[in-house]
mmCIF file with all atom_site columns, C-alpha atoms in Angstrom:
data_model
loop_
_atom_site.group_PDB
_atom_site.id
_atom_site.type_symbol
_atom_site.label_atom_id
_atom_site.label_alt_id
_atom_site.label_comp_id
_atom_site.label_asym_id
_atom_site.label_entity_id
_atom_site.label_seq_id
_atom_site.pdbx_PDB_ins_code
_atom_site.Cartn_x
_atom_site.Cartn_y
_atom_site.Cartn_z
_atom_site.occupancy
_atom_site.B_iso_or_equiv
_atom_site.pdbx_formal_charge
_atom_site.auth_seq_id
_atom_site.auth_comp_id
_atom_site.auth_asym_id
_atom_site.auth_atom_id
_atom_site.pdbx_PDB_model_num
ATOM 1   C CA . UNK F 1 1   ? -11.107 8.620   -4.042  1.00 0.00 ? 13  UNK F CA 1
ATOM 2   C CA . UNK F 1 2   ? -7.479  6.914   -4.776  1.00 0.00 ? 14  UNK F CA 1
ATOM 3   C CA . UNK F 1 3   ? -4.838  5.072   -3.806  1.00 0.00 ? 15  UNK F CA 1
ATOM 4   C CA . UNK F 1 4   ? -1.155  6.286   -4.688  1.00 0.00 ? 16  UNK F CA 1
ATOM 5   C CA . UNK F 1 5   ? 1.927   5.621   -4.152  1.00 0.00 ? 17  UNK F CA 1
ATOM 6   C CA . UNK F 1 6   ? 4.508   8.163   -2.197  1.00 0.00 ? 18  UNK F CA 1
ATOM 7   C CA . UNK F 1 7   ? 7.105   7.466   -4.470  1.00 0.00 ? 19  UNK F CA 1
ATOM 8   C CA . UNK F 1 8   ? 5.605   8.374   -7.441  1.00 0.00 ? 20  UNK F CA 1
ATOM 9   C CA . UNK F 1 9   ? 2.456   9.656   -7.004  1.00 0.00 ? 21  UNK F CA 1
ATOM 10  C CA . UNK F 1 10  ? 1.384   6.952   -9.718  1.00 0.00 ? 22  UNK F CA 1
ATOM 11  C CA . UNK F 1 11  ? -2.066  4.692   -8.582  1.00 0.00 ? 23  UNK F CA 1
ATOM 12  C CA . UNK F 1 12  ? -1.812  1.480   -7.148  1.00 0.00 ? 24  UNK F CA 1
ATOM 13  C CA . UNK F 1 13  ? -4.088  -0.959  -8.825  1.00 0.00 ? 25  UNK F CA 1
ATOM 14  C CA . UNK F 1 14  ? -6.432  -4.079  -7.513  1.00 0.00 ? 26  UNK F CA 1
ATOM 15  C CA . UNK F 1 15  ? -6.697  -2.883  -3.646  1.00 0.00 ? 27  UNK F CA 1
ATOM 16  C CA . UNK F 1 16  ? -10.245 -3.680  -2.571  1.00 0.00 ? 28  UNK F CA 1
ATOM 17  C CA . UNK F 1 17  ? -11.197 -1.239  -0.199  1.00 0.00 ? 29  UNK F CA 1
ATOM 18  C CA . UNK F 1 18  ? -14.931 -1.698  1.874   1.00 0.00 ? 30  UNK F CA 1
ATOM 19  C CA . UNK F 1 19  ? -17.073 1.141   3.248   1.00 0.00 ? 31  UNK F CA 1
ATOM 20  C CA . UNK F 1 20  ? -19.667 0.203   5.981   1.00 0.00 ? 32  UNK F CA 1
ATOM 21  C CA . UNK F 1 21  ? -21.953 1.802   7.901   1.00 0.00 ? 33  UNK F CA 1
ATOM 22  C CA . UNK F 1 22  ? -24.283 -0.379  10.016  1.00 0.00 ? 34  UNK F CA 1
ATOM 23  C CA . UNK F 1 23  ? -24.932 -3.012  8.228   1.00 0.00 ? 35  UNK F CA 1
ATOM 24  C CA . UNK F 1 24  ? -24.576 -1.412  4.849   1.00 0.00 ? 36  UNK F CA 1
ATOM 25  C CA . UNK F 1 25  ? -21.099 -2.717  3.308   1.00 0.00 ? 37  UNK F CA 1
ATOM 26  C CA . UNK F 1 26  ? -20.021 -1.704  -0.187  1.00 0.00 ? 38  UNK F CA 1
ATOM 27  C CA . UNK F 1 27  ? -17.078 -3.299  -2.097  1.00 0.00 ? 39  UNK F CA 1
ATOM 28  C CA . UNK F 1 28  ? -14.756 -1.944  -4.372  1.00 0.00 ? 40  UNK F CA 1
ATOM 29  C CA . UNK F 1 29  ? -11.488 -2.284  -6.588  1.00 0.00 ? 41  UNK F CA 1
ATOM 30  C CA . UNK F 1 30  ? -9.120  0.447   -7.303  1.00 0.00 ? 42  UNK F CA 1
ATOM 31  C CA . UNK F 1 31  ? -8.576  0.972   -10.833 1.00 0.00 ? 43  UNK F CA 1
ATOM 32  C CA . UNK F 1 32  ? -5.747  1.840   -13.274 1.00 0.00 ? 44  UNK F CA 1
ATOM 33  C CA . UNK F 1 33  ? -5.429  4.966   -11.571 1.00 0.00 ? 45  UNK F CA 1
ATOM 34  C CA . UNK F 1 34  ? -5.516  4.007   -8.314  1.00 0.00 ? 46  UNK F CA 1
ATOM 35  C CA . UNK F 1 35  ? -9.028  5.371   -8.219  1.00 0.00 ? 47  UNK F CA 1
ATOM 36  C CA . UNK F 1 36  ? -12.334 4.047   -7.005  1.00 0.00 ? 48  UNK F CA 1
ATOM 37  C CA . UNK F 1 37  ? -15.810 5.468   -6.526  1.00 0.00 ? 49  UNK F CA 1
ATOM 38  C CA . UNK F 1 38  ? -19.137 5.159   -4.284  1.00 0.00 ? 50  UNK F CA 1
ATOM 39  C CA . UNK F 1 39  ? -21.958 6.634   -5.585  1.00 0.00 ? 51  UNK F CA 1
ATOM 40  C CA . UNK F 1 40  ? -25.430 7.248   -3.903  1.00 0.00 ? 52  UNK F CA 1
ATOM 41  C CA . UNK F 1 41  ? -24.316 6.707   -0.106  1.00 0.00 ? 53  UNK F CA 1
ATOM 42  C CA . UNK F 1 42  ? -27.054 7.954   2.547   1.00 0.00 ? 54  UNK F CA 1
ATOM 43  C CA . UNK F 1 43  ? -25.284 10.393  4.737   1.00 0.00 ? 55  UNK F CA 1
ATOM 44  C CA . UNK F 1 44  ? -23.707 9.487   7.926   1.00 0.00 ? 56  UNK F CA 1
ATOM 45  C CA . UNK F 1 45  ? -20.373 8.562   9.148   1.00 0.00 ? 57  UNK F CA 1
ATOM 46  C CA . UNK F 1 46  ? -18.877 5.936   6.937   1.00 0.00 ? 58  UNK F CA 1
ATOM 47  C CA . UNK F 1 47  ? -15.577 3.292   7.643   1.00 0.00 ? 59  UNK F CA 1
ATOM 48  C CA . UNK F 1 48  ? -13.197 2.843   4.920   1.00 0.00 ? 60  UNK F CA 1
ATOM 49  C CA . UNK F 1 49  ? -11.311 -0.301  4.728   1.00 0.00 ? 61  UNK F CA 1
ATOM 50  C CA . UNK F 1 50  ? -8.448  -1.583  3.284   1.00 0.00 ? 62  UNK F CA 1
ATOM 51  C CA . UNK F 1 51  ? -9.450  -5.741  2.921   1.00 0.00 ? 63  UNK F CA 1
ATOM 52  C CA . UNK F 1 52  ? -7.561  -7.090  0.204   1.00 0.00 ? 64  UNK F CA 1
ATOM 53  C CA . UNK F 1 53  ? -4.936  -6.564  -3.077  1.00 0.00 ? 65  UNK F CA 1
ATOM 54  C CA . UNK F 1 54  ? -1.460  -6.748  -3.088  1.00 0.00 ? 66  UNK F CA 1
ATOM 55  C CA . UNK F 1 55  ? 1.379   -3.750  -2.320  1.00 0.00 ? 67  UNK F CA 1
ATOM 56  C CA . UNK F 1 56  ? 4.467   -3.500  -4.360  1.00 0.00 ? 68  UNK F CA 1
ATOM 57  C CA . UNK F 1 57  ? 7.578   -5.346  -2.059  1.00 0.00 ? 69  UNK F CA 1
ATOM 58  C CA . UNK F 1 58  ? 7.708   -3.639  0.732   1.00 0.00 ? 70  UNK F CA 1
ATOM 59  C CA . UNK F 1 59  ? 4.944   -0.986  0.924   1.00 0.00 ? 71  UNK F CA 1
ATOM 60  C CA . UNK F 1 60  ? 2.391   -0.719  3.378   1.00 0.00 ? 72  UNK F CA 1
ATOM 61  C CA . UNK F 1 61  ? -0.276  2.084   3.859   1.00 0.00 ? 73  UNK F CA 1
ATOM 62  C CA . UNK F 1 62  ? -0.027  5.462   5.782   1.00 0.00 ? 74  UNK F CA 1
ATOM 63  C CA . UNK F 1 63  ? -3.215  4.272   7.117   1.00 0.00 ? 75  UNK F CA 1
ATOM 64  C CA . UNK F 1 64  ? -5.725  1.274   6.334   1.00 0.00 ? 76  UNK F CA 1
ATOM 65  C CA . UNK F 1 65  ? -9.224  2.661   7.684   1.00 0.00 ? 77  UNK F CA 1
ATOM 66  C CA . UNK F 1 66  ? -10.586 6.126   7.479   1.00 0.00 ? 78  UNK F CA 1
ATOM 67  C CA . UNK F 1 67  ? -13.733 7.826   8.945   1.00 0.00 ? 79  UNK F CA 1
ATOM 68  C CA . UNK F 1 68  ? -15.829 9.562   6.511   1.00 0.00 ? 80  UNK F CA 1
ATOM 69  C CA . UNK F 1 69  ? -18.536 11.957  7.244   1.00 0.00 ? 81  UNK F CA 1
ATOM 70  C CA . UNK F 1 70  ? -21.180 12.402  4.295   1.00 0.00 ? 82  UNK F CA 1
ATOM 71  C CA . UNK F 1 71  ? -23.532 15.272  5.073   1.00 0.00 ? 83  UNK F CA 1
ATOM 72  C CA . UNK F 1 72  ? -27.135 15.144  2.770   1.00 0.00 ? 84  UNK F CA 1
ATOM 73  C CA . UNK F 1 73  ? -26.808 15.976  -0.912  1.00 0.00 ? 85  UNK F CA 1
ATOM 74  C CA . UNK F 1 74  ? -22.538 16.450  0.193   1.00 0.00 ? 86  UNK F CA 1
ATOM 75  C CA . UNK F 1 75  ? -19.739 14.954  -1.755  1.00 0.00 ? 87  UNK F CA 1
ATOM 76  C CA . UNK F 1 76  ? -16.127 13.306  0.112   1.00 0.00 ? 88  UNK F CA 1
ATOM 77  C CA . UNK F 1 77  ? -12.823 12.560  -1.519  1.00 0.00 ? 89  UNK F CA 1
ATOM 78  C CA . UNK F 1 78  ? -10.127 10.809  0.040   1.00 0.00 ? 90  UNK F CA 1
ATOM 79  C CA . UNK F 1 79  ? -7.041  9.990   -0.311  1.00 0.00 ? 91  UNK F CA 1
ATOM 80  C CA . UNK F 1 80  ? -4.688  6.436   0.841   1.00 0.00 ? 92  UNK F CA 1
ATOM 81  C CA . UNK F 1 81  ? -1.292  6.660   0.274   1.00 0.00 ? 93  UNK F CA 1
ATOM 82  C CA . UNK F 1 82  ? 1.091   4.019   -0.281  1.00 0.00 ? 94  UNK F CA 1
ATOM 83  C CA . UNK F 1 83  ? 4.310   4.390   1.667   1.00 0.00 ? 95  UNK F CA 1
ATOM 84  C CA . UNK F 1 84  ? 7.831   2.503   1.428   1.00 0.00 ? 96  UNK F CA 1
ATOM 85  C CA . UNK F 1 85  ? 8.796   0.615   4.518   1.00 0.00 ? 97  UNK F CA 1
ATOM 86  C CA . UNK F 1 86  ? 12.529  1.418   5.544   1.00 0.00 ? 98  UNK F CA 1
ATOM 87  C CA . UNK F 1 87  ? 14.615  -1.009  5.593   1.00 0.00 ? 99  UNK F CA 1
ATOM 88  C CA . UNK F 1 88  ? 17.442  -1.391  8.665   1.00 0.00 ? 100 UNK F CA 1
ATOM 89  C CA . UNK F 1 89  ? 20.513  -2.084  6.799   1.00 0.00 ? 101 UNK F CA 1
ATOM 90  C CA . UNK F 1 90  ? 22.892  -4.968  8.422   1.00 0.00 ? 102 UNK F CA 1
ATOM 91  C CA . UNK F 1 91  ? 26.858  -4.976  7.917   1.00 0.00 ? 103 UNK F CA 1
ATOM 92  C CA . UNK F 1 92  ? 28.143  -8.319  8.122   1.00 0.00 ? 104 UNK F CA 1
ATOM 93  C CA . UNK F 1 93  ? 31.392  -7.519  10.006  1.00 0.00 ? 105 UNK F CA 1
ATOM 94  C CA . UNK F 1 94  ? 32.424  -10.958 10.180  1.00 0.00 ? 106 UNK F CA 1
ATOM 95  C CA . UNK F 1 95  ? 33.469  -13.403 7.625   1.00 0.00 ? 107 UNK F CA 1
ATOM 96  C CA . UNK F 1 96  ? 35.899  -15.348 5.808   1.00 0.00 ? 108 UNK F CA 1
ATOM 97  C CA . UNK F 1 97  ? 37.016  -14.283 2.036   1.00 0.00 ? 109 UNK F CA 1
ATOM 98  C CA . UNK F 1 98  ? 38.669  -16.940 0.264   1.00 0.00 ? 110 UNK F CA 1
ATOM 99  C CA . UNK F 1 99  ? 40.777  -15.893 -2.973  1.00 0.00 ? 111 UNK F CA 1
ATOM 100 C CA . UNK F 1 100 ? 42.190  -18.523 -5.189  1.00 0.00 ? 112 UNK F CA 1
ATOM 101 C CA . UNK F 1 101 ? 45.669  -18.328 -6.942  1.00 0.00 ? 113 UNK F CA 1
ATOM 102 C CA . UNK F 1 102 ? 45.477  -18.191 -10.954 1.00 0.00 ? 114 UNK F CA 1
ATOM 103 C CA . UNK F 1 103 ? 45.923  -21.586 -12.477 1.00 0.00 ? 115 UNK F CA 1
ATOM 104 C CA . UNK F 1 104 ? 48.593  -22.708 -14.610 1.00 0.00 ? 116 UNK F CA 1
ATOM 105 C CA . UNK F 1 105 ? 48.344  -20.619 -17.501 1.00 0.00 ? 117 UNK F CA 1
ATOM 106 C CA . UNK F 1 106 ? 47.322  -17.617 -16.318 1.00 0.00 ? 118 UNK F CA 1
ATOM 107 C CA . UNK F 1 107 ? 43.694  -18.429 -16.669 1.00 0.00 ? 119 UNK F CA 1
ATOM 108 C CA . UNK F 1 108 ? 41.167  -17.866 -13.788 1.00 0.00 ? 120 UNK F CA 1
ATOM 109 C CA . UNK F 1 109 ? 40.436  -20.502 -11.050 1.00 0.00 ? 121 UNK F CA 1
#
C-alpha cells in the first residue's frame, strides 16, 4: 500500500495511517516511498485511516478513509493519493503606486 503524490508520483513520507476492524486497530507510518504494510490481518472488511503526518503546503488527500475487503488466505493493495489544492487567484484592482523622482545625481531614491 502507498501514499503518492499527483504531481509526481514520488511517496509522501511520515503519514500515519490506522486500519480497524472492531476493536482491532493497527498503526502505521509511511515510509521513504510512501509505502506501508499490514501483515497477518484476519479477513473481513477493514477501515483505513488517515490520523496523522504532515502534507506538503497545500495538499490534501483524494480521499482519507478507505474500505478494504480481505477475503481468507487473499492479499489487498491500495493506493492514497496526494492531490494539490487549487488555489483562486485574486487581482488587486485597486491601489495606489507611488514612484519617486531620481535624486540629485542621478542616483536612485
Amino acid at each position: 500500500m502507498r501514499i503518492v503524490s499527483e504531481a509526481d508520483s514520488a511517496g509522501v513520507t511520515g503519514v500515519v495511517v490506522e486500519l480497524a476492524r472492531g476493536g482491532e486497530v493497527l498503526r502505521r507510518v509511511s515510509g521513504a516511498d510512501g509505502g506501508f504494510d499490514f501483515a497477518d490481518l484476519r479477513p473481513g472488511r477493514w477501515t483505513l485511516s488517515v490520523v496523522g503526518g504532515e502534507l506538503p503546503p497545500h495538499h490534501r488527500f483524494e480521499r482519507d478513509r478507505a474500505e478494504v475487503e480481505l477475503a481468507p488466505g487473499g492479499a489487498g493493495a491500495l493506493v492514497l493519493r496526494v492531490l494539490p489544492v487549487h488555489r483562486p487567484v485574486r487581482m488587486i484592482t485597486r491601489g495606489e503606486v507611488v514612484v519617486e523622482a531620481p535624486r540629485q545625481g542621478g542616483g536612485r531614491p
